[in-house]
Coordinates of N, CA and C in Angstrom, one line a residue:
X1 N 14.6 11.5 8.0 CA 13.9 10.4 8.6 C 12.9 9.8 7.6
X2 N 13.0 8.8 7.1 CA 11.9 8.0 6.6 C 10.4 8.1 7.0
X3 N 9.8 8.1 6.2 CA 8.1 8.2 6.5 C 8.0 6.4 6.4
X4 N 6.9 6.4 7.1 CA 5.7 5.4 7.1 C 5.4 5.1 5.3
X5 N 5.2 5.4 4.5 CA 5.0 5.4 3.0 C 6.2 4.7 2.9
X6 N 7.3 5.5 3.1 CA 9.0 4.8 2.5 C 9.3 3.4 3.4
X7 N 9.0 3.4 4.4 CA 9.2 1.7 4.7 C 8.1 1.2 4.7
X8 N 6.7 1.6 4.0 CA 6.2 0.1 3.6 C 6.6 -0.1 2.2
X9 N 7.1 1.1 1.1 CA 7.2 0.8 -0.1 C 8.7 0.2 0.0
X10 N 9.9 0.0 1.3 CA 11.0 -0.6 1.6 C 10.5 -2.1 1.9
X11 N 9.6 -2.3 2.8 CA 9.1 -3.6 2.8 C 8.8 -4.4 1.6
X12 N 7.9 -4.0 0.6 CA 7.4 -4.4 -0.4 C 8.3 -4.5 -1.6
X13 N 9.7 -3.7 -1.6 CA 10.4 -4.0 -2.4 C 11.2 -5.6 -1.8
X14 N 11.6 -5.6 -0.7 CA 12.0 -6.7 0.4 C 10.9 -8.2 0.1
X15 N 9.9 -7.7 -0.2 CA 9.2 -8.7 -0.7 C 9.0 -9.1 -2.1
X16 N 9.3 -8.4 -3.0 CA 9.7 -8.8 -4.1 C 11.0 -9.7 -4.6
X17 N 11.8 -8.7 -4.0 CA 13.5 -9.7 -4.4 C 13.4 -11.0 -3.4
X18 N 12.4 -11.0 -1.9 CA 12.6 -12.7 -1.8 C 12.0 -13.5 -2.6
X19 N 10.9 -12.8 -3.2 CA 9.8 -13.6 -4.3 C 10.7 -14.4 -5.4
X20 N 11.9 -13.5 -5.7 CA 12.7 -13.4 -6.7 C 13.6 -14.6 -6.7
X21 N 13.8 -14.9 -5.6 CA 15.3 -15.5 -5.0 C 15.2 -17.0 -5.5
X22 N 16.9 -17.4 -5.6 CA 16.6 -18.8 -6.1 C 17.7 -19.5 -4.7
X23 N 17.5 -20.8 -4.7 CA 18.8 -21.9 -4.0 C 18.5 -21.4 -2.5
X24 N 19.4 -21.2 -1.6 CA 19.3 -21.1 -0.2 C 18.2 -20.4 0.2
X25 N 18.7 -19.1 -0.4 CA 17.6 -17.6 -0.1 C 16.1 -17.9 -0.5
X26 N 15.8 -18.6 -1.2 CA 14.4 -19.3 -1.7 C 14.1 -20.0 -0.5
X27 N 14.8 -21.0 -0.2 CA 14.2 -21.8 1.0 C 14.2 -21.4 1.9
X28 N 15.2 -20.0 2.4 CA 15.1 -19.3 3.9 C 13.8 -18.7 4.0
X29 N 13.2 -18.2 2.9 CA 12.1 -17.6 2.9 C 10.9 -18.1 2.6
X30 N 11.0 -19.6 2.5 CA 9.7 -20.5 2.5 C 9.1 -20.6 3.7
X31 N 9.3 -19.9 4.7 CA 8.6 -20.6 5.5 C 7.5 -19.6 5.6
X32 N 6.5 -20.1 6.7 CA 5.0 -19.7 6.8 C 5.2 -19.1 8.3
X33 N 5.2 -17.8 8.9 CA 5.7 -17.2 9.9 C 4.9 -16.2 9.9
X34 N 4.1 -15.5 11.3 CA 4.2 -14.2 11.3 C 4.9 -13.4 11.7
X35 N 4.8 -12.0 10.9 CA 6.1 -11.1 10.9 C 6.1 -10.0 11.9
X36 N 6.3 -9.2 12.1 CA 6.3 -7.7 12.9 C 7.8 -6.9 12.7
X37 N 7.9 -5.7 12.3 CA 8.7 -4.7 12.1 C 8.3 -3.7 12.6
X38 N 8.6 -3.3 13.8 CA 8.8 -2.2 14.4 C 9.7 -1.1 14.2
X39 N 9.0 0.0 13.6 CA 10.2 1.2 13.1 C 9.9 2.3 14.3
X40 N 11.4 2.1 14.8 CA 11.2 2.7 16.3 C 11.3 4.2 16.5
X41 N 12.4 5.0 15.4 CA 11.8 6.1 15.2 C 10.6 6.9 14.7
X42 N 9.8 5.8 14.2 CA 8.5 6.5 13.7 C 7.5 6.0 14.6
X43 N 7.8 4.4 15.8 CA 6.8 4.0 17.1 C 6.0 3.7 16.0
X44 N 5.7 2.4 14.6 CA 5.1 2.2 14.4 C 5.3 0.8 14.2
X45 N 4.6 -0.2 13.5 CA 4.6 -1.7 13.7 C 4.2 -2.1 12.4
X46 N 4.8 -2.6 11.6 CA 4.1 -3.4 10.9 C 4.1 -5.2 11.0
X47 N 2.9 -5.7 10.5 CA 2.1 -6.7 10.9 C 1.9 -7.5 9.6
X48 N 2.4 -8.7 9.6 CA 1.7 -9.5 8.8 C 2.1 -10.9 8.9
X49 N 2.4 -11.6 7.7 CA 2.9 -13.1 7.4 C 4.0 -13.3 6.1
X50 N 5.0 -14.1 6.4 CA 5.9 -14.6 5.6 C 5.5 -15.7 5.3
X51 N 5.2 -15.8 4.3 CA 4.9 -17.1 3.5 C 5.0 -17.3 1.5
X52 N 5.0 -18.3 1.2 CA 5.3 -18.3 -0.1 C 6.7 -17.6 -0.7
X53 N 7.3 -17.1 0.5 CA 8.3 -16.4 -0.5 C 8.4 -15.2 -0.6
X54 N 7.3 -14.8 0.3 CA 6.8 -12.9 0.6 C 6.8 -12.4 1.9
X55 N 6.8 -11.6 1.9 CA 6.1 -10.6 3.1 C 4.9 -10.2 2.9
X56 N 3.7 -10.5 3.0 CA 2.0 -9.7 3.6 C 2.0 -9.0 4.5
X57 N 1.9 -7.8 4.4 CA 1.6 -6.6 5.4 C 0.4 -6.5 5.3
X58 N -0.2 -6.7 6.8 CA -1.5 -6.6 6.8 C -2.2 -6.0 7.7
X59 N -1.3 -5.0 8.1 CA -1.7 -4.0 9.1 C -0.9 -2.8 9.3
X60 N -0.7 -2.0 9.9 CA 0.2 -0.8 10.6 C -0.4 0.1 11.5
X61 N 0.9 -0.9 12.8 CA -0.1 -0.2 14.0 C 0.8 0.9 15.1
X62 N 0.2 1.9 15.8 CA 1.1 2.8 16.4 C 1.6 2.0 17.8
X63 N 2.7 2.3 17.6 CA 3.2 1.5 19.0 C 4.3 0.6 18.5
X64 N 5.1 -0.3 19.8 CA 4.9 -1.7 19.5 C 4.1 -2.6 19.1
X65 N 4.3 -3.6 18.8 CA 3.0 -5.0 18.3 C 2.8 -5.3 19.9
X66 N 1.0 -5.8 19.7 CA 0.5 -6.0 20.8 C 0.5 -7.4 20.9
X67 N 0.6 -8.2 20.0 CA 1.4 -9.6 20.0 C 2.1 -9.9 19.7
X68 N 2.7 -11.5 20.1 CA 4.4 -11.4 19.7 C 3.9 -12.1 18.3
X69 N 4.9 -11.8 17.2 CA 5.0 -12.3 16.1 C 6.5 -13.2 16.0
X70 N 6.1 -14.3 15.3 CA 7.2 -15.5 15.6 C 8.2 -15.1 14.8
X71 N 8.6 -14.0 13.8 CA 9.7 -13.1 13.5 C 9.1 -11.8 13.9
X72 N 10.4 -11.2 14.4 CA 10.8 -9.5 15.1 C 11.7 -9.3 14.8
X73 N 11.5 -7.9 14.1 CA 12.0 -7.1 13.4 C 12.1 -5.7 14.0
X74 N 13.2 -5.1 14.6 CA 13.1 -3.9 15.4 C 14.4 -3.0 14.6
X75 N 14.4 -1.7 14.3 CA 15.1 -0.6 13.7 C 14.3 0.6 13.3
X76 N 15.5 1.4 12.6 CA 14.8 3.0 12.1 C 14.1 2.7 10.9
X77 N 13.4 3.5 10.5 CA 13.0 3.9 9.0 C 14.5 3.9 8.1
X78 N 15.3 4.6 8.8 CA 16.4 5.0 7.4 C 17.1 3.5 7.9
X79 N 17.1 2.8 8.5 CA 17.7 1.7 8.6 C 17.4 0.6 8.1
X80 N 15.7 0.7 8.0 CA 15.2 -0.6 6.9 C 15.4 0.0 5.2
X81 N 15.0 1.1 5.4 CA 15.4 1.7 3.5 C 16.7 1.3 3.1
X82 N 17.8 1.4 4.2 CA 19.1 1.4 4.0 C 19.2 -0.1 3.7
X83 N 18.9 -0.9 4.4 CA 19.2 -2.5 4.6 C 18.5 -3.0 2.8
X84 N 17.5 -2.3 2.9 CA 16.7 -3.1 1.4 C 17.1 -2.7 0.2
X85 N 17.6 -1.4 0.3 CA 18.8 -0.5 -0.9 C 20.3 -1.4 -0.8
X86 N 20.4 -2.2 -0.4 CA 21.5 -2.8 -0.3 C 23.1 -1.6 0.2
X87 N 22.4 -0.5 0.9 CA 23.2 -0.1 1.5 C 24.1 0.0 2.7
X88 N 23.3 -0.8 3.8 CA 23.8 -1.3 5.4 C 23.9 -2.5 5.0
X89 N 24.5 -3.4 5.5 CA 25.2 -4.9 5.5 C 24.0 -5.7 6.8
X90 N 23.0 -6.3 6.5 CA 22.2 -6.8 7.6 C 23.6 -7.3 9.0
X91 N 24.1 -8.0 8.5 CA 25.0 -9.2 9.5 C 25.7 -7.5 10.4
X92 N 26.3 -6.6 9.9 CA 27.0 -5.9 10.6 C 25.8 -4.7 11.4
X93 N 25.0 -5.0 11.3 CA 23.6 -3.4 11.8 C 23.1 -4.5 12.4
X94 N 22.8 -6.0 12.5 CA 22.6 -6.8 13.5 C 23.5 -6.7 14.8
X95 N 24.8 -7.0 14.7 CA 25.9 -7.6 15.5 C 25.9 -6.1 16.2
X96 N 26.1 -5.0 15.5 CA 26.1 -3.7 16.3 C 24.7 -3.3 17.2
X97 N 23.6 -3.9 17.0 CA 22.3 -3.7 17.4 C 21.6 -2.5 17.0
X98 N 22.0 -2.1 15.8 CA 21.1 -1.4 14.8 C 20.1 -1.7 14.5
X99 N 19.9 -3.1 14.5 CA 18.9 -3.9 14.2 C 18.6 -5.2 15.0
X100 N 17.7 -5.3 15.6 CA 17.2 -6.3 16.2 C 16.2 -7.4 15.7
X101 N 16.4 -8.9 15.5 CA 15.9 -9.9 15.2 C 15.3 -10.9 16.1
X102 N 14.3 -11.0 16.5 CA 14.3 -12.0 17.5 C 12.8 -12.9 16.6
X103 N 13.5 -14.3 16.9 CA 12.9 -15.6 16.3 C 13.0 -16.9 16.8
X104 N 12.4 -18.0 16.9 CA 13.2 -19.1 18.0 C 14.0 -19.6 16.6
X105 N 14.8 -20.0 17.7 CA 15.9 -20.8 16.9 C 15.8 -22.0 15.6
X106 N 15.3 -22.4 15.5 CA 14.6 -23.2 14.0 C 14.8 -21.9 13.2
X107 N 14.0 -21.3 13.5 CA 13.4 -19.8 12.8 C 14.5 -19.0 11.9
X108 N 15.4 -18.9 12.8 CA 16.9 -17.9 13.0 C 18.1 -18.9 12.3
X109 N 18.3 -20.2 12.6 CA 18.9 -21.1 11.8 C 18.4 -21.1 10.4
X110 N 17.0 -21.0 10.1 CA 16.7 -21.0 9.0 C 16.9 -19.4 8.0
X111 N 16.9 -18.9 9.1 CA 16.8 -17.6 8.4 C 18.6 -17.0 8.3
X112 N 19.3 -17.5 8.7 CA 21.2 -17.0 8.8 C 21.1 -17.1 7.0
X113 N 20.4 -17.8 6.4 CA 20.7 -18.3 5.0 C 20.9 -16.7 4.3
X114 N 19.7 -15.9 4.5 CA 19.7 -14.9 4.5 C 20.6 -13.8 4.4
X115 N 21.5 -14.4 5.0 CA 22.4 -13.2 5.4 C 23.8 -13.8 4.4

């Protein structure tokens, strides 16, 4: 099972390669959002904002998030490591509900680029 350490240092790699990104993937990730990732085997939350091109983690809280964040992000530890090691296929650990997304639609339209 993944620790708390390995998905925020999974996040922050996740934040680098969008930093990185050019053409579609650049623009999916321009937008100004707050984020939440809930890793449900470990019942913890991370908190922040998508903006510039990044992910800001700016918290980690036990639980679910106590507010809704306009991107949600729900899965395991070994499922986010997995997804950002380019080892699980996001589109296929979504559709199976390995992973859960929830965003309004602008949000999710913007974000399919992604995938």
């Amino acid at each position: 099972m993944a620790t708390i350490d390995e998905c925020r240092a999974a996040l922050e790699k996740l934040s680098d390669t969008m930093a990185g990104a050019d053409g579609q993937v650049r623009e999916a990730t321009a937008l100004d959002r707050s984020v939440s990732c809930h890793i449900t085997d470990l019942d913890v939350t991370f908190v922040g904002r998508m903006r510039d091109g990044r992910i800001e983690v700016h918290d980690t809280l036990q639980g679910p998030p106590a507010e809704k964040a306009q991107i949600r992000l729900a899965m395991t530890g070994d499922d986010l490591v997995a997804l950002v090691n380019g080892e699980l296929n996001f589109a296929k650990a979504w559709g199976s509900g390995r992973v859960k997304l929830e965003a309004g639609f602008r949000d999710l339209f913007q974000l399919r680029k992604l995938l």
